[in-house]
mmCIF file of C-alpha atoms in Angstrom:
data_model
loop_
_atom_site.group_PDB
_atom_site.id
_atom_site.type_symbol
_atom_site.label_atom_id
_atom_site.label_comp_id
_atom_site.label_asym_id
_atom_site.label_seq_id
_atom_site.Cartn_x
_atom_site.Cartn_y
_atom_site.Cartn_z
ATOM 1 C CA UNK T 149 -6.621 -1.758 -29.146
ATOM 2 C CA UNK T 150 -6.283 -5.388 -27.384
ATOM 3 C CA UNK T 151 -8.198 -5.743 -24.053
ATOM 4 C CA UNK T 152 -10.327 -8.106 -21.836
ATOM 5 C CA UNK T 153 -13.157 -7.274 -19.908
ATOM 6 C CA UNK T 154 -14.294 -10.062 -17.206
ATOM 7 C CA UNK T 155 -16.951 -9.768 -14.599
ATOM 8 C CA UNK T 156 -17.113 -7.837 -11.452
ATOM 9 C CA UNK T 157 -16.208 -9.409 -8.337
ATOM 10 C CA UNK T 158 -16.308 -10.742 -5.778
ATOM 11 C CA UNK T 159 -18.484 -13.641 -6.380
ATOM 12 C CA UNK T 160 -20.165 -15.648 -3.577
ATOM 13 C CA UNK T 161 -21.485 -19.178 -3.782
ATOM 14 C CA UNK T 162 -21.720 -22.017 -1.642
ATOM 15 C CA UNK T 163 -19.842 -25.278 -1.876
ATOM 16 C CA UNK T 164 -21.175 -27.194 -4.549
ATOM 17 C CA UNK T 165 -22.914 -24.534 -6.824
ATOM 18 C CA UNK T 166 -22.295 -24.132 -10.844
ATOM 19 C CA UNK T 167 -19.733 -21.066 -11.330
ATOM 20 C CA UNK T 168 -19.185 -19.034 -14.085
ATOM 21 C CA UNK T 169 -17.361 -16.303 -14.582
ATOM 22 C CA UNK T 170 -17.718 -13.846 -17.710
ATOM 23 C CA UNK T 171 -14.820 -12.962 -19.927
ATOM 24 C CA UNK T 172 -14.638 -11.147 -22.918
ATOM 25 C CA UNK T 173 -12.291 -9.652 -25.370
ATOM 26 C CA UNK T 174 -11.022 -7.325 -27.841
ATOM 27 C CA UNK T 175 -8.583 -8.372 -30.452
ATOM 28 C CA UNK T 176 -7.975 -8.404 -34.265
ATOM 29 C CA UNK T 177 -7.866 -11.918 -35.594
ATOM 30 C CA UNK T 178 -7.287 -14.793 -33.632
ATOM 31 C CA UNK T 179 -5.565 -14.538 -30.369
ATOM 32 C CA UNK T 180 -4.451 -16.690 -27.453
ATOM 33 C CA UNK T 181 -6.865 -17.109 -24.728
ATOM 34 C CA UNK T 182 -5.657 -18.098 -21.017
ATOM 35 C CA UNK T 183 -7.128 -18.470 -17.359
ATOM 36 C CA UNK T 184 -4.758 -18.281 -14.279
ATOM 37 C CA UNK T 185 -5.763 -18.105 -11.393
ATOM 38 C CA UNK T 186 -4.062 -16.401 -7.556
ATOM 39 C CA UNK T 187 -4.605 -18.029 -4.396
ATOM 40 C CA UNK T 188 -4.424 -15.930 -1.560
ATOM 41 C CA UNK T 189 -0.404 -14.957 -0.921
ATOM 42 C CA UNK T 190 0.558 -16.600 -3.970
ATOM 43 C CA UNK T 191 1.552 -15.705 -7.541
ATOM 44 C CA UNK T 192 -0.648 -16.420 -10.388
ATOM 45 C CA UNK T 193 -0.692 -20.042 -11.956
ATOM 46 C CA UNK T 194 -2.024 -21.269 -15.208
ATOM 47 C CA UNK T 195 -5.536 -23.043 -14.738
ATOM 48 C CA UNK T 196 -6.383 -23.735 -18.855
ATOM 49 C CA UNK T 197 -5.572 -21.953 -22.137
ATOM 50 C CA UNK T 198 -7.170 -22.277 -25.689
ATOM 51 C CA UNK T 199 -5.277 -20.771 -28.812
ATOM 52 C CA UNK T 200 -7.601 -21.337 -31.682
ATOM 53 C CA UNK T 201 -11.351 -20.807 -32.318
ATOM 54 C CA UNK T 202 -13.528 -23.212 -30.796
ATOM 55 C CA UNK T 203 -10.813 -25.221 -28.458
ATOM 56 C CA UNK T 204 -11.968 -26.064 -25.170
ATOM 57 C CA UNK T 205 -9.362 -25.839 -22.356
ATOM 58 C CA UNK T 206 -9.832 -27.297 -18.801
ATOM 59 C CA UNK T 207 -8.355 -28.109 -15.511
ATOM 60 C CA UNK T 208 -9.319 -29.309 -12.175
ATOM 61 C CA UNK T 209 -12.991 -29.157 -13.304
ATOM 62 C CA UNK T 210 -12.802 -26.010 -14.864
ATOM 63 C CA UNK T 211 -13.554 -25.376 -18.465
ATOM 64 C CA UNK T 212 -13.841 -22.568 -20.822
ATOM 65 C CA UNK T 213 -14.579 -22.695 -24.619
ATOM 66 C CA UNK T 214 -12.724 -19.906 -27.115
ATOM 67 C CA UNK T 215 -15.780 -18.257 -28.949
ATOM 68 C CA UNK T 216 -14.918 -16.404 -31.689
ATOM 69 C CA UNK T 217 -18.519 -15.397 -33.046
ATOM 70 C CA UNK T 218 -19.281 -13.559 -28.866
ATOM 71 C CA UNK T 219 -15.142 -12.926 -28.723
ATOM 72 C CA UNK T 220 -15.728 -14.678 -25.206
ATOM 73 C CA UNK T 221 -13.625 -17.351 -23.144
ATOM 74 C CA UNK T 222 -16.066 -17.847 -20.152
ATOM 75 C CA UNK T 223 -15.149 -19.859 -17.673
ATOM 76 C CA UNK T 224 -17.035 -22.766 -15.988
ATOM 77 C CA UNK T 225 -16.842 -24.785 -13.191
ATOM 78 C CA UNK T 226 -19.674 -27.510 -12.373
ATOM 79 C CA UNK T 227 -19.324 -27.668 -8.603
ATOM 80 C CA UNK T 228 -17.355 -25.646 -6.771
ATOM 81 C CA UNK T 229 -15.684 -26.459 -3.827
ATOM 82 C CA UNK T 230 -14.044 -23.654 -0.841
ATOM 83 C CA UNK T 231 -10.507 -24.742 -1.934
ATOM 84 C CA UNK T 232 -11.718 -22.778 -4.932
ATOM 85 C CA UNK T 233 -11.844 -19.393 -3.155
ATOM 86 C CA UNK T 234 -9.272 -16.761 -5.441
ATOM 87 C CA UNK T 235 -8.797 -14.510 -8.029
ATOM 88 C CA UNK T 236 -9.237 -15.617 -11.245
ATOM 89 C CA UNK T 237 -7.681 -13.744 -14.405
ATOM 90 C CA UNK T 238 -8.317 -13.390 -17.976
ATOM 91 C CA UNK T 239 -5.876 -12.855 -20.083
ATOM 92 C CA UNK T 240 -5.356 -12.933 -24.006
ATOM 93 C CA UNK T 241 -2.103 -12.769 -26.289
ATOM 94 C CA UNK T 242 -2.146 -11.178 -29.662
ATOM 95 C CA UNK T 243 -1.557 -12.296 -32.568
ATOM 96 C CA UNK T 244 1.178 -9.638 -33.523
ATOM 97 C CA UNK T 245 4.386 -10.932 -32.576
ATOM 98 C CA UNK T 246 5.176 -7.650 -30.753
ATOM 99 C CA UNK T 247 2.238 -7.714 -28.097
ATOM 100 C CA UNK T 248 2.690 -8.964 -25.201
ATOM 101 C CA UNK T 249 -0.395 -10.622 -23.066
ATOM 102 C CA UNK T 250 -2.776 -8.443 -21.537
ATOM 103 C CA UNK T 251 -4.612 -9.187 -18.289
ATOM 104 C CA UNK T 252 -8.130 -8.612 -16.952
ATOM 105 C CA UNK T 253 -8.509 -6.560 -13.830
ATOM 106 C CA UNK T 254 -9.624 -10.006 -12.095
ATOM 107 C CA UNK T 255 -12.764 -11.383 -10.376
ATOM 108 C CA UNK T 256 -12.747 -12.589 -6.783
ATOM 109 C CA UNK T 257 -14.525 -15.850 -5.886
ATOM 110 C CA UNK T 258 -15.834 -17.213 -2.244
ATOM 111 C CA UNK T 259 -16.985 -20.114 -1.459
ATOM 112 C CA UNK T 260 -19.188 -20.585 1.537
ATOM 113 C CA UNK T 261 -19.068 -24.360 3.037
ATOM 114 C CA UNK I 1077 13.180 -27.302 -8.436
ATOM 115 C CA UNK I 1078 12.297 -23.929 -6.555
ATOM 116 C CA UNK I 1079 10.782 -22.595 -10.165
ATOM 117 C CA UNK I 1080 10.445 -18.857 -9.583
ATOM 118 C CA UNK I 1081 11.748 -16.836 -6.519
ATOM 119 C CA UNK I 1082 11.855 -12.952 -5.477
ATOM 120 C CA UNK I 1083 13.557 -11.040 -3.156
ATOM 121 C CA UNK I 1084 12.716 -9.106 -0.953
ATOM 122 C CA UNK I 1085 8.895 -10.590 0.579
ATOM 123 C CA UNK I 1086 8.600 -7.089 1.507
ATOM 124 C CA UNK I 1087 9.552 -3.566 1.558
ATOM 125 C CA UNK I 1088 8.558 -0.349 2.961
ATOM 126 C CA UNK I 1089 10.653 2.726 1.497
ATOM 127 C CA UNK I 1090 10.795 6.797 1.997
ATOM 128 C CA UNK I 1091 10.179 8.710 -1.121
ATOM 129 C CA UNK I 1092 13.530 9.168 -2.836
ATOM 130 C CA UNK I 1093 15.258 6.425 -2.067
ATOM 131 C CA UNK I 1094 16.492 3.330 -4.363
ATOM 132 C CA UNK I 1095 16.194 -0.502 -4.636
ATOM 133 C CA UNK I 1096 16.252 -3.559 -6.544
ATOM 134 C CA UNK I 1097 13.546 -6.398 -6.539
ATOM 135 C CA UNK I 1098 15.348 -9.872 -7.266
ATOM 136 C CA UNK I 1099 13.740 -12.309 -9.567
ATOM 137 C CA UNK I 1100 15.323 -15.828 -9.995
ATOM 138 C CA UNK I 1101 14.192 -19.043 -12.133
ATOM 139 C CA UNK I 1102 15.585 -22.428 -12.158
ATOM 140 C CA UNK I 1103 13.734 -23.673 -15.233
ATOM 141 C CA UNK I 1104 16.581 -22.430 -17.585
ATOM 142 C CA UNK I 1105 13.387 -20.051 -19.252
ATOM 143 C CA UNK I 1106 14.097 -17.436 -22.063
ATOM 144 C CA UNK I 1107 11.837 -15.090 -21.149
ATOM 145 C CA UNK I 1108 11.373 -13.361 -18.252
ATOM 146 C CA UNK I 1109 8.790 -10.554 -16.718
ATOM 147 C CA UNK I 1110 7.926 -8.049 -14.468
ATOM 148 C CA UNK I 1111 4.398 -7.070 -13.187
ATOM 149 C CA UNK I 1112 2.797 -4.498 -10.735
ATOM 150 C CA UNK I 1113 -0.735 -5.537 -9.483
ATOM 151 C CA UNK I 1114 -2.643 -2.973 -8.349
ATOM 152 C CA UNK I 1115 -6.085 -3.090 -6.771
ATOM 153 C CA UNK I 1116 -8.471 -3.147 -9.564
ATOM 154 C CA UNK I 1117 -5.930 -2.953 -12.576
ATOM 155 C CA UNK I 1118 -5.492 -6.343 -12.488
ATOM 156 C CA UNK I 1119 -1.200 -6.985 -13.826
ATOM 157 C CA UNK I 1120 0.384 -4.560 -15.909
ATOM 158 C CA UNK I 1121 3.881 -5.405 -17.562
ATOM 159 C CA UNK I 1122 6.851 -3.322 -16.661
ATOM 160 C CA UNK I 1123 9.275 -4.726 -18.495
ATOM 161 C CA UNK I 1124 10.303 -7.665 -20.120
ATOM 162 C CA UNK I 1125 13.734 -9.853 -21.498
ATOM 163 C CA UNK I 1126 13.547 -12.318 -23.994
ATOM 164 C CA UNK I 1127 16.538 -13.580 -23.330
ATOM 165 C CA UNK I 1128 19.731 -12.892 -21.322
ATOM 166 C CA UNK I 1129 21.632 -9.648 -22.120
ATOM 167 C CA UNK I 1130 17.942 -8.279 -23.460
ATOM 168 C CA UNK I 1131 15.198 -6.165 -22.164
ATOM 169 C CA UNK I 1132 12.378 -4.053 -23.560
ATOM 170 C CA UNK I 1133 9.389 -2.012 -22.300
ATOM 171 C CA UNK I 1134 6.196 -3.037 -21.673
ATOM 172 C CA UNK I 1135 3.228 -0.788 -20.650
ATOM 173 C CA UNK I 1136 4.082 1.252 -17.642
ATOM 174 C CA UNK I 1137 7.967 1.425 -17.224
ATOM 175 C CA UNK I 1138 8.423 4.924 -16.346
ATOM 176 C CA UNK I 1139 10.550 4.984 -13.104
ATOM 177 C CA UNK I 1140 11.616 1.665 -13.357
ATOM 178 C CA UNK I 1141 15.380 -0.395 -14.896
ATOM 179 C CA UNK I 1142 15.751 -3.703 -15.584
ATOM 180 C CA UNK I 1143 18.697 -6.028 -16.616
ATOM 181 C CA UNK I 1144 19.311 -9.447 -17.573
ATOM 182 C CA UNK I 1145 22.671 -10.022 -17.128
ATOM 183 C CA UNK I 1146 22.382 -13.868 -16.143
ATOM 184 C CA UNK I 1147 19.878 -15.565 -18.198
ATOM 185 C CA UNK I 1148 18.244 -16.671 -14.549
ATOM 186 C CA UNK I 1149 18.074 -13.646 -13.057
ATOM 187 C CA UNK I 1150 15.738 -10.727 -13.963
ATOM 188 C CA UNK I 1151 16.452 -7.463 -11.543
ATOM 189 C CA UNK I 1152 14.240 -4.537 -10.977
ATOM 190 C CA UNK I 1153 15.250 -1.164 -9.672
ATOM 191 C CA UNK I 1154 13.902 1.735 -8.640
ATOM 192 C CA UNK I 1155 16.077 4.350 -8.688
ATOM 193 C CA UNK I 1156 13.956 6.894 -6.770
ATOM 194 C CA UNK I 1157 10.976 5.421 -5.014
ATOM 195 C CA UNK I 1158 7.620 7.635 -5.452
ATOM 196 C CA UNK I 1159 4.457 6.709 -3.270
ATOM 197 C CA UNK I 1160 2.481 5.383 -6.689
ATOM 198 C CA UNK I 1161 5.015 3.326 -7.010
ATOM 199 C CA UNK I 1162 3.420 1.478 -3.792
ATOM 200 C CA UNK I 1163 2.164 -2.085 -5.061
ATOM 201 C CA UNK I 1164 2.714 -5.996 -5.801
ATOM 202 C CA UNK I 1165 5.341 -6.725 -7.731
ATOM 203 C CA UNK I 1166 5.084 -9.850 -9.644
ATOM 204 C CA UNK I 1167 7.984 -11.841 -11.591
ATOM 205 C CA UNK I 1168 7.571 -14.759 -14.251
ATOM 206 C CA UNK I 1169 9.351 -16.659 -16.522
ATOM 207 C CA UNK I 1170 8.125 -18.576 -19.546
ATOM 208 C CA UNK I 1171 10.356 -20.731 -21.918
ATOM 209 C CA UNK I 1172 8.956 -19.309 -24.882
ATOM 210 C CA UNK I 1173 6.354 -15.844 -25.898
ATOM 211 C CA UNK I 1174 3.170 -16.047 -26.956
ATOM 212 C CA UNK I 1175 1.476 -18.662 -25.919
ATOM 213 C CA UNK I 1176 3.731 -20.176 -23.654
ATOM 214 C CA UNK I 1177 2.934 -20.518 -19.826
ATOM 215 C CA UNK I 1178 3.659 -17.923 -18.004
ATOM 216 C CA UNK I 1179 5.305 -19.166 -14.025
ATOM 217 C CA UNK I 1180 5.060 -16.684 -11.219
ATOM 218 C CA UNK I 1181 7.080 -15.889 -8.342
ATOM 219 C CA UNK I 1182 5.264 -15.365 -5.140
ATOM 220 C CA UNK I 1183 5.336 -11.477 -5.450
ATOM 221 C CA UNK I 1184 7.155 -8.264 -3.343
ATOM 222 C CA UNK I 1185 4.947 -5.910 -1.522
ATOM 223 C CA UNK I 1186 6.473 -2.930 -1.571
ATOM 224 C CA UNK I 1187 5.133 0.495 0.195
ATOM 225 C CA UNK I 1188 6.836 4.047 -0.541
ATOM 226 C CA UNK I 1189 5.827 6.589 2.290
#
């Protein structure tokens, strides 16, 4: 069946280091890759999305690239900053008509200043 | 533009008893969702509409009904409240499937003792 797997959290780093955070999927053909992410008391928002092999999607400094050869969407963030600190999300959407997206089980990011 | 909205904030409710979670959207959106977030199982879909007067399953809707009767309104109920029911309950709204962005309301924390 359909499913992401993305890294364990939480993650610590200090203000200004490289992030990345590991995502990776399970899916026949080609399906929709997103990000969101959840600020603390808040709902989850889109951060960047990718629907076909080899698109890049990015967003406040964020990127991640759709791999189809390592079925992986990690994502990427030269220097973080502590307005960064949340939960970030995987999520993919398959390619039957019928599924409906499927979320990872989220990774939780601190920044230190 | 308030985009997505839920009432209550919060909830705390006795085994047994009933509710219904509000979810409104001013975006004029087709399709509309409902989540649980639970601590590490990232969102799981309850149920869905695709449009108003429609609603379908997603993957855990035991104990849970949904309408649409307004296409900007999405309700929730629980007709009688069991303690694993306890969790986040997350609406969105999307104007399309697929690969359309999903918008979320702020969430309902809801505890059954």
């Amino acid at each position: 069946g359909n499913s992401v797997t993305q890294m364990e959290g939480p993650v610590t780093l200090s203000e200004e280091a490289f992030l990345t955070i590991n995502c990776t999927y399970t899916a026949t053909g080609y399906p929709s890759l997103f990000w969101y992410v959840q600020y603390p008391g808040e709902g989850l928002q889109l951060l960047l999305k990718a629907t076909k092999a080899d698109d890049k999607g990015s967003n406040k400094g964020f990127e991640a690239t759709y791999r189809k050869e390592t079925t992986s969407f990690h994502l990427e963030k030269g220097s973080v900053q502590v307005s960064d600190s949340a939960v970030y999300f995987c999520a993919l959407i398959p390619m039957n008509r019928d599924d409906k997206i499927i979320f990872g089980k989220g990774t939780r990011l601190h920044i230190l200043p | 533009n308030a985009g997505v909205t839920q009432t209550p904030k919060f909830r705390v409710l006795k085994t047994g008893q009933s509710m219904t979670l509000l979810c409104a959207q001013d975006m004029n959106h087709e399709y509309m969702y409902w989540y649980r977030q639970d601590p590490g199982m990232g969102l799981r879909l309850i149920h869905y509409s695709v449009g108003e007067g429609t609603t379908a399953k997603g993957e855990v809707p035991d104990g849970y009904n949904v309408s649409r009767l307004k296409k900007q309104n999405f309700l929730l109920g629980l007709e009688s409240a069991a303690p694993s029911q306890t969790s986040v309950y997350f609406c969105a709204s999307s104007y399309g499937g697929r690969t359309d962005t999903q918008y979320f309301g702020p969430g309902t924390r809801l505890t059954v003792l």
